[in-house]
Coordinates of C-alpha atoms in Angstrom, one line a residue:
M1 CA 4.6 60.5 -1.3
R2 CA 1.8 60.2 1.1
R3 CA 1.2 56.7 2.6
L4 CA -2.3 55.1 2.5
C5 CA -4.3 54.9 5.7
C6 CA -5.8 51.4 6.7
K7 CA -9.2 52.6 5.7
E8 CA -7.8 53.6 2.1
M9 CA -5.8 50.1 2.0
R10 CA -8.9 48.1 2.6
Y11 CA -11.0 50.2 0.0
L12 CA -8.1 49.6 -2.6
K13 CA -8.2 45.9 -1.8
H14 CA -12.0 45.7 -2.4
L15 CA -11.4 47.5 -5.6
I16 CA -9.0 45.1 -7.0
A17 CA -11.1 42.3 -5.9
L18 CA -14.1 43.8 -7.8
L19 CA -12.1 44.5 -10.9
T20 CA -10.7 41.0 -10.8
V21 CA -14.4 39.6 -10.8
L22 CA -15.3 41.7 -13.7
V23 CA -12.3 40.7 -15.6
L24 CA -13.2 37.0 -14.9
L25 CA -17.0 37.6 -16.0
T26 CA -16.0 39.4 -19.3
Q27 CA -13.0 37.0 -20.1
P28 CA -14.7 35.3 -23.0
L29 CA -15.1 38.8 -24.6
L30 CA -11.6 39.7 -24.3
P31 CA -9.0 39.3 -27.2
L32 CA -6.1 37.1 -26.5
A33 CA -3.6 39.6 -25.3
E34 CA 0.1 39.2 -25.0
G35 CA 0.9 36.9 -22.2
F36 CA -2.7 35.5 -21.9
T37 CA -2.4 31.6 -21.1
P38 CA -5.8 29.9 -21.8
V39 CA -6.4 27.2 -19.3
A40 CA -8.9 24.7 -20.2
Y41 CA -8.8 22.3 -17.1
V42 CA -7.8 22.3 -13.6
G43 CA -6.7 19.1 -11.8
K44 CA -4.6 17.7 -9.0
A45 CA -1.2 15.8 -9.2
V46 CA -1.7 12.3 -7.7
I47 CA 2.2 11.9 -7.4
T48 CA 5.0 14.4 -8.1
L49 CA 4.8 15.0 -11.8
K50 CA 7.7 15.5 -14.1
V51 CA 6.9 18.1 -16.9
R52 CA 8.6 17.2 -20.1
S53 CA 9.3 19.1 -23.2
A54 CA 7.6 16.8 -25.6
P55 CA 4.8 14.1 -25.1
D56 CA 7.5 11.3 -24.6
R57 CA 8.8 9.5 -21.4
E58 CA 12.2 10.0 -22.9
A59 CA 11.8 13.7 -23.4
R60 CA 13.8 16.3 -21.5
G61 CA 12.3 17.4 -18.3
V62 CA 11.7 21.4 -18.0
D63 CA 9.8 21.3 -14.6
T64 CA 8.1 19.4 -11.8
I65 CA 4.7 19.8 -10.2
P66 CA 4.4 18.5 -6.5
E67 CA 2.2 15.7 -5.4
K68 CA -1.3 17.2 -4.5
G69 CA -0.2 20.3 -6.6
T70 CA -2.6 22.1 -8.9
V71 CA -2.2 21.1 -12.5
Y72 CA -3.1 23.8 -15.2
V73 CA -4.0 22.0 -18.3
L74 CA -4.0 23.8 -21.6
E75 CA -4.9 21.0 -23.9
V76 CA -5.6 17.4 -23.8
T77 CA -3.3 16.4 -26.6
D78 CA -4.2 12.6 -26.5
P79 CA -5.5 9.9 -24.0
D80 CA -2.0 9.7 -22.6
W81 CA -0.8 13.2 -22.4
L82 CA -1.7 16.8 -21.2
L83 CA -0.2 20.0 -22.2
V84 CA 0.2 21.9 -18.9
K85 CA 1.6 25.4 -17.8
T86 CA 3.6 26.0 -14.8
D87 CA 5.3 29.1 -13.4
R88 CA 8.5 28.3 -15.3
A89 CA 7.5 26.5 -18.4
E90 CA 4.9 24.8 -20.6
G91 CA 5.3 21.0 -21.1
Y92 CA 3.7 17.7 -21.0
V93 CA 2.5 15.3 -18.2
L94 CA 1.0 11.9 -18.2
A95 CA -2.8 12.2 -17.9
K96 CA -3.0 9.2 -15.6
Y97 CA -1.5 11.0 -12.8
V98 CA -3.9 13.9 -12.8
S99 CA -7.2 13.6 -11.0
G100 CA -10.3 15.7 -10.4
M101 CA -10.0 17.6 -13.6
H102 CA -12.7 20.1 -14.3
D103 CA -13.5 22.5 -17.0
V104 CA -12.7 26.2 -16.4
G105 CA -13.4 27.5 -19.7
G106 CA -10.3 29.1 -21.0
V107 CA -9.4 31.6 -18.5
D108 CA -6.2 33.3 -17.8
I109 CA -4.0 31.1 -15.7
S110 CA -3.0 34.3 -13.8
L111 CA -6.5 34.7 -12.6
L112 CA -6.9 31.1 -11.3
R113 CA -3.9 31.6 -8.9
E114 CA -5.2 32.9 -5.4
P115 CA -2.5 35.3 -3.8
P116 CA -1.4 34.1 -0.5
E117 CA -2.5 36.2 2.4
L118 CA 0.7 37.1 4.0
P119 CA 0.6 39.0 7.4
D120 CA 2.4 42.4 7.2
G121 CA 3.9 41.5 3.9
E122 CA 6.0 38.7 5.2
D123 CA 6.4 34.9 4.4
P124 CA 4.9 32.9 7.3
F125 CA 7.1 30.1 6.7
V126 CA 10.2 32.2 7.5
K127 CA 9.9 31.9 11.2
Q128 CA 11.8 33.9 13.9
V129 CA 13.8 31.7 16.5
D130 CA 11.4 32.5 19.3
A131 CA 8.3 31.5 17.3
F132 CA 9.6 28.0 16.7
V133 CA 7.1 25.4 17.8
E134 CA 7.6 21.8 17.9
N135 CA 4.7 20.3 16.0
Y136 CA 6.3 17.0 14.5
V137 CA 9.0 14.7 15.1
A138 CA 10.8 13.2 12.1
Y139 CA 14.1 11.4 11.2
V140 CA 16.5 11.9 8.5
R141 CA 16.0 9.4 5.7
S142 CA 19.6 9.8 4.3
G143 CA 22.2 12.2 5.2
D144 CA 21.3 15.8 3.9
Y145 CA 22.2 19.4 4.8
L146 CA 20.5 21.9 7.0
Y147 CA 20.0 25.4 5.2
Q148 CA 19.9 28.8 6.5
T149 CA 16.9 29.5 4.1
P150 CA 14.5 27.3 2.2
D151 CA 16.8 27.4 -0.9
A152 CA 19.0 24.6 -2.1
D153 CA 21.4 27.2 -3.4
G154 CA 21.6 29.1 -0.2
R155 CA 24.2 28.7 2.8
R156 CA 24.5 25.4 4.3
L157 CA 24.6 25.4 8.0
R158 CA 25.6 21.7 8.6
H159 CA 25.2 18.2 7.5
I160 CA 22.9 15.8 9.4
D161 CA 23.5 12.1 9.3
A162 CA 20.8 9.5 8.4
G163 CA 18.6 8.3 11.2
K164 CA 19.0 11.3 13.4
E165 CA 15.8 12.7 15.0
L166 CA 14.7 16.2 14.4
R167 CA 11.7 18.4 15.6
V168 CA 9.7 20.2 12.9
C169 CA 8.0 23.4 13.4
A170 CA 6.2 23.8 9.9
V171 CA 6.2 22.3 6.3
S172 CA 5.7 24.5 3.2
G173 CA 6.2 23.4 -0.4
D174 CA 9.3 21.2 -0.6
W175 CA 10.8 22.4 2.6
S176 CA 10.6 21.8 6.4
L177 CA 11.6 24.1 9.2
V178 CA 13.4 22.0 11.7
R179 CA 15.5 22.2 14.9
Y180 CA 18.3 19.8 15.4
R181 CA 20.6 20.1 18.6
E182 CA 19.3 23.6 19.3
Q183 CA 20.1 24.6 15.9
E184 CA 17.2 25.8 13.5
G185 CA 17.2 25.8 9.8
Y186 CA 15.5 24.3 6.6
M187 CA 15.5 20.7 5.2
L188 CA 13.8 19.2 2.2
S189 CA 10.9 17.3 3.3
S190 CA 11.8 14.4 1.1
S191 CA 14.8 14.0 3.3
L192 CA 12.7 13.1 6.2
Y193 CA 10.6 10.0 7.3
K194 CA 9.0 8.4 10.3
W195 CA 6.9 11.5 10.8
D196 CA 4.7 11.7 13.8
R197 CA 2.8 14.8 15.0
L198 CA 3.5 16.3 18.6
D199 CA 0.4 18.6 18.0
P200 CA -2.4 16.4 16.6
Y201 CA -3.6 19.6 14.8
A202 CA -0.5 20.6 13.2
G203 CA -1.5 19.6 9.8
E204 CA -0.9 17.0 7.1
I205 CA 2.2 14.6 7.5
P206 CA 4.2 14.8 4.3
G207 CA 3.9 11.8 2.1
L208 CA 0.8 10.6 3.7
A209 CA -1.7 9.2 1.3
L210 CA -5.1 10.6 1.8
P211 CA -7.9 8.6 -0.1
T212 CA -11.1 10.5 -0.8
R213 CA -13.5 7.6 -1.0
L214 CA -14.4 4.0 -0.3
I215 CA -15.3 1.9 -3.5
F216 CA -16.9 -1.5 -3.5
L217 CA -16.3 -4.0 -6.2
A218 CA -19.1 -5.5 -8.3
R219 CA -17.1 -8.1 -10.0
T220 CA -13.7 -9.6 -9.7
A221 CA -10.8 -7.1 -10.4
D222 CA -7.1 -6.7 -10.9
V223 CA -5.1 -3.9 -9.6
F224 CA -3.0 -2.3 -12.4
S225 CA -0.1 0.0 -12.2
V226 CA -0.5 3.5 -13.6
E227 CA 3.1 3.4 -14.4
D228 CA 2.7 0.8 -17.2
N229 CA -0.7 -0.9 -16.8
T230 CA 0.7 -4.2 -15.7
I231 CA -1.1 -6.2 -13.0
L232 CA 0.3 -5.4 -9.7
K233 CA -1.4 -8.1 -7.8
A234 CA -0.9 -11.6 -8.7
D235 CA -4.5 -12.6 -7.1
P236 CA -7.6 -10.8 -8.2
L237 CA -9.7 -9.1 -5.7
P238 CA -13.1 -10.8 -5.2
P239 CA -16.5 -9.1 -5.7
G240 CA -17.6 -7.1 -2.7
S241 CA -14.0 -6.0 -1.9
A242 CA -13.9 -2.4 -0.3
I243 CA -10.8 -0.4 -1.3
A244 CA -9.6 3.2 -0.1
A245 CA -9.3 5.1 -3.4
Y246 CA -9.1 8.7 -5.0
E247 CA -11.8 10.0 -7.2
K248 CA -12.2 8.8 -10.7
D249 CA -9.9 10.0 -13.4
L250 CA -10.5 11.1 -16.8
L251 CA -9.5 7.8 -18.2
G252 CA -12.4 6.2 -16.0
R253 CA -10.1 4.6 -13.3
Y254 CA -10.1 4.7 -9.5
L255 CA -6.6 5.2 -8.3
T256 CA -5.5 3.6 -5.0
P257 CA -2.2 3.5 -2.9
Y258 CA -0.9 0.1 -3.4
H259 CA 2.3 -0.7 -1.5
R260 CA 4.8 1.9 -2.4
T261 CA 3.3 2.9 -5.6
T262 CA 0.0 3.8 -7.0
G263 CA -2.4 1.3 -8.6
Y264 CA -5.8 1.6 -10.2
V265 CA -9.1 -0.4 -10.8
D266 CA -11.4 0.2 -13.8
A267 CA -14.5 2.2 -12.7
E268 CA -16.9 -0.2 -14.7
L269 CA -15.9 -2.8 -12.0
V270 CA -17.0 -0.7 -9.2
A271 CA -20.6 -1.0 -7.7
A272 CA -20.9 1.6 -5.2
E273 CA -18.7 4.3 -3.6
L274 CA -18.8 6.1 -0.3
A275 CA -17.0 9.6 0.0
V276 CA -14.7 10.6 2.8
V277 CA -16.0 13.7 4.4
P278 CA -13.5 16.2 5.9
W279 CA -13.3 15.7 9.8
Q280 CA -14.3 19.4 10.4
D281 CA -17.5 19.0 8.2
A282 CA -18.6 15.6 9.1
Q283 CA -22.0 14.4 10.7
P284 CA -22.8 11.4 12.7
G285 CA -22.4 8.5 10.5
D286 CA -19.9 10.2 7.9
L287 CA -16.8 8.2 6.9
I288 CA -13.9 10.4 7.8
A289 CA -10.8 8.5 6.9
A290 CA -9.9 5.1 5.0
M291 CA -6.8 3.2 3.9
S292 CA -6.3 -0.1 2.2
T293 CA -3.4 -2.4 2.3
Y294 CA -2.9 -5.5 0.2
Y295 CA -1.6 -8.9 1.0
A296 CA -0.9 -12.3 -0.8
V297 CA -3.5 -15.1 -0.5
G298 CA -2.0 -17.3 -3.3
I299 CA 1.0 -18.8 -1.3
H300 CA -0.7 -21.9 0.1
T301 CA 1.7 -23.0 2.6
E302 CA 0.5 -23.7 6.1
K303 CA 2.4 -20.5 7.6
H304 CA 0.9 -18.4 4.9
R305 CA -2.6 -19.7 5.7
G306 CA -1.9 -18.8 9.2
R307 CA -1.1 -15.2 8.4
N308 CA -4.3 -14.8 6.7
W309 CA -6.1 -16.4 9.7
N310 CA -4.4 -13.8 11.9
I311 CA -5.5 -11.0 9.8
Y312 CA -9.2 -12.0 9.9
L313 CA -8.9 -12.7 13.6
S314 CA -7.3 -9.4 14.6
T315 CA -9.4 -7.1 12.5
G316 CA -12.5 -8.6 13.8
M317 CA -11.4 -7.6 17.2
L318 CA -10.7 -4.1 16.1
S319 CA -14.0 -3.7 14.2
G320 CA -16.5 -1.7 16.1
I321 CA -14.0 -0.2 18.6
V322 CA -15.3 3.1 19.7
L323 CA -13.3 5.8 21.1
Q324 CA -14.7 8.7 23.0
P325 CA -13.0 12.3 22.8
G326 CA -9.9 12.2 25.1
Q327 CA -10.0 8.2 25.3
S328 CA -6.7 6.2 24.8
F329 CA -6.2 3.1 22.8
D330 CA -3.5 0.5 23.3
M331 CA -3.2 -1.9 20.3
N332 CA -1.4 -4.8 22.2
K333 CA -4.2 -4.6 25.0
T334 CA -6.8 -4.8 22.3
I335 CA -5.6 -7.7 20.0
G336 CA -2.8 -9.2 22.4
P337 CA -1.3 -11.3 23.5
Y338 CA -0.3 -13.0 20.5
R339 CA -0.3 -16.7 21.5
R340 CA -1.8 -20.0 20.3
S341 CA -4.1 -19.7 23.5
T342 CA -5.7 -16.7 22.3
G343 CA -6.4 -18.1 18.9
Y344 CA -3.4 -17.0 16.8
H345 CA -1.8 -19.2 14.2
E346 CA 2.0 -19.5 13.5
A347 CA 2.9 -17.3 10.5
P348 CA 5.9 -15.4 9.2
I349 CA 7.2 -12.4 11.2
I350 CA 9.8 -9.8 10.9
S351 CA 12.3 -10.6 13.7
S352 CA 16.0 -10.6 14.3
D353 CA 15.9 -14.2 16.1
A354 CA 12.9 -15.9 14.5
A355 CA 11.4 -16.4 10.9
S356 CA 7.9 -17.2 12.3
G357 CA 5.6 -16.8 15.4
Y358 CA 2.2 -16.8 16.6
G359 CA 0.3 -13.7 15.4
G360 CA 2.4 -13.1 12.2
G361 CA 0.2 -10.5 10.1
T362 CA -1.0 -8.4 13.0
C363 CA 1.7 -5.8 12.2
Q364 CA 0.0 -5.1 8.8
V365 CA -3.4 -4.8 10.6
N366 CA -1.7 -2.5 13.1
T367 CA 0.0 -0.5 10.2
T368 CA -3.2 -0.2 8.3
F369 CA -5.0 0.9 11.5
Y370 CA -2.0 3.6 12.2
V371 CA -2.1 5.0 8.5
T372 CA -5.8 5.4 8.7
S373 CA -5.6 7.1 12.1
I374 CA -2.9 9.8 11.2
Q375 CA -5.2 11.1 8.3
L376 CA -7.1 12.8 11.2
P377 CA -5.9 14.9 14.2
I378 CA -5.3 11.8 16.3
L379 CA -2.5 12.1 18.8
V380 CA -0.2 9.1 18.4
T381 CA 1.7 8.8 21.7
H382 CA 3.8 5.7 20.9
R383 CA 4.8 3.8 17.7
R384 CA 7.7 1.5 16.6
V385 CA 8.7 0.8 13.0
H386 CA 9.9 -2.6 12.1
S387 CA 13.3 -1.5 11.0
D388 CA 15.3 1.7 9.9
N389 CA 15.8 0.1 6.6
D390 CA 13.6 -1.3 3.9
V391 CA 13.8 -5.0 5.0
G392 CA 10.5 -6.8 5.0
I393 CA 8.0 -4.0 5.1
T394 CA 6.6 -3.0 1.4
Y395 CA 3.0 -2.6 1.9
V396 CA 3.2 1.1 2.9
P397 CA 5.7 3.7 2.1
R398 CA 9.0 3.7 4.3
G399 CA 8.6 5.2 7.6
F400 CA 4.8 4.6 7.7
D401 CA 4.6 1.1 9.3
A402 CA 3.7 0.3 12.9
A403 CA 4.9 -2.7 14.6
V404 CA 3.3 -4.8 17.3
G405 CA 4.8 -7.5 19.7
A406 CA 6.2 -7.9 23.1
G407 CA 7.3 -5.2 25.5
G408 CA 7.5 -1.8 23.8
I409 CA 6.6 -3.0 20.4
N410 CA 3.2 -1.2 20.4
L411 CA 0.9 1.4 19.1
Q412 CA -0.8 3.8 21.4
L413 CA -2.8 6.8 20.7
I414 CA -5.6 9.3 22.1
N415 CA -8.8 10.4 20.2
T416 CA -8.1 14.1 20.3
L417 CA -11.0 14.8 17.9
P418 CA -13.9 16.7 19.6
Y419 CA -16.3 13.7 18.8
A420 CA -16.5 10.0 19.2
I421 CA -15.1 7.9 16.4
R422 CA -15.7 4.1 15.5
Y423 CA -13.3 1.9 13.6
Q424 CA -14.5 -0.7 11.0
F425 CA -12.3 -3.1 9.0
F426 CA -13.5 -4.5 5.7
V427 CA -11.4 -7.6 4.7
S428 CA -11.6 -9.7 1.5
D429 CA -9.1 -12.1 0.2
G430 CA -5.9 -9.8 -0.6
V431 CA -7.0 -6.7 0.7
M432 CA -8.0 -5.0 4.0
T433 CA -9.3 -1.7 4.4
C434 CA -9.6 0.2 7.7
C435 CA -12.3 3.0 8.0
I436 CA -13.1 5.3 10.6
F437 CA -16.6 6.8 11.1
R438 CA -17.8 9.8 13.1
L439 CA -20.4 8.9 15.9

């Protein structure tokens, strides 16, 4: 059989694309043919979703939808549950975990899925040995296997112990292409933590929250859990607080990263919002990144009052910092040294030999600064976490903290964006929010 030439192949692709458009335009006129799956809405998963066989938390799981994955909604069955379609099954997910839903008018699910553009018919994730590029550094969260292919049922190459350092070439779906001791293979991305980019333009860091807006509270507000609607924060946030959040969901809530989970505030309590603009599209003055972390204010001991003082002091030093393209930043040189003589108060700290010290609270400020920065192609050249276990640090997911202190306990980075940026902190009792604006 004669093979098609390049010109004929291009013509065929254009013809297929045209036919697809025609099908979409005439879809409301077509009968429900066999295999047709009418999709009413499309949204994004805020967290990894379990698809259940019935609208019940105890129902059997039939599939999962990854965090930030597309959710194809067939029907809104009630305020709490959505009937969805995946590649493997139909089932139910909790509505509160789906954001950005929009009406698509009941089109066929197969027409909503854009086929990936694969060079020469190959999977770009399956790299050749000589194509491995070290784009990230990460560490093994708990012992896990290195696989020959991105398949949990595939051949295991070796077991890698917890805490070992890996170099990562690429991330795709649930898998990462990694190198360990000159051996390359695939590991589940969920088995890795303490990520940092070696190439600032390598892409998103797995597990990193990416708020899409900054919201300002009109009135006192509680932060509730999306899991069970319980109050997460003992101290309500005061009016005027600025919070990094995702877009409003169908239930009228603004979801926000809260410690190691997801919380929300009611939309009726929000006075204004400012959208985060993708850094590639940003104009001077645009907000390009934001992150909030929360802290206690109701512990009225002298040391905890000292911690809150230190938070206000150090965020004031950081607000207004401008980094030109290619300019380096050193946190200890900016807000240190952490002494009484420089204005710091004694407060609780994370240390192997002391329970308190001057400057306690600055690590949370530094962490908030760090997690905001890595939402952008900014190169981190030095970072230290507090500990390789979960002791002490709960205000961000494990592996995303950044400590400051004496010696090498520091954060250093370079503005590798093509334009100047300015940092700005908004601090209210109980929440600090770091923002980055394009200049």
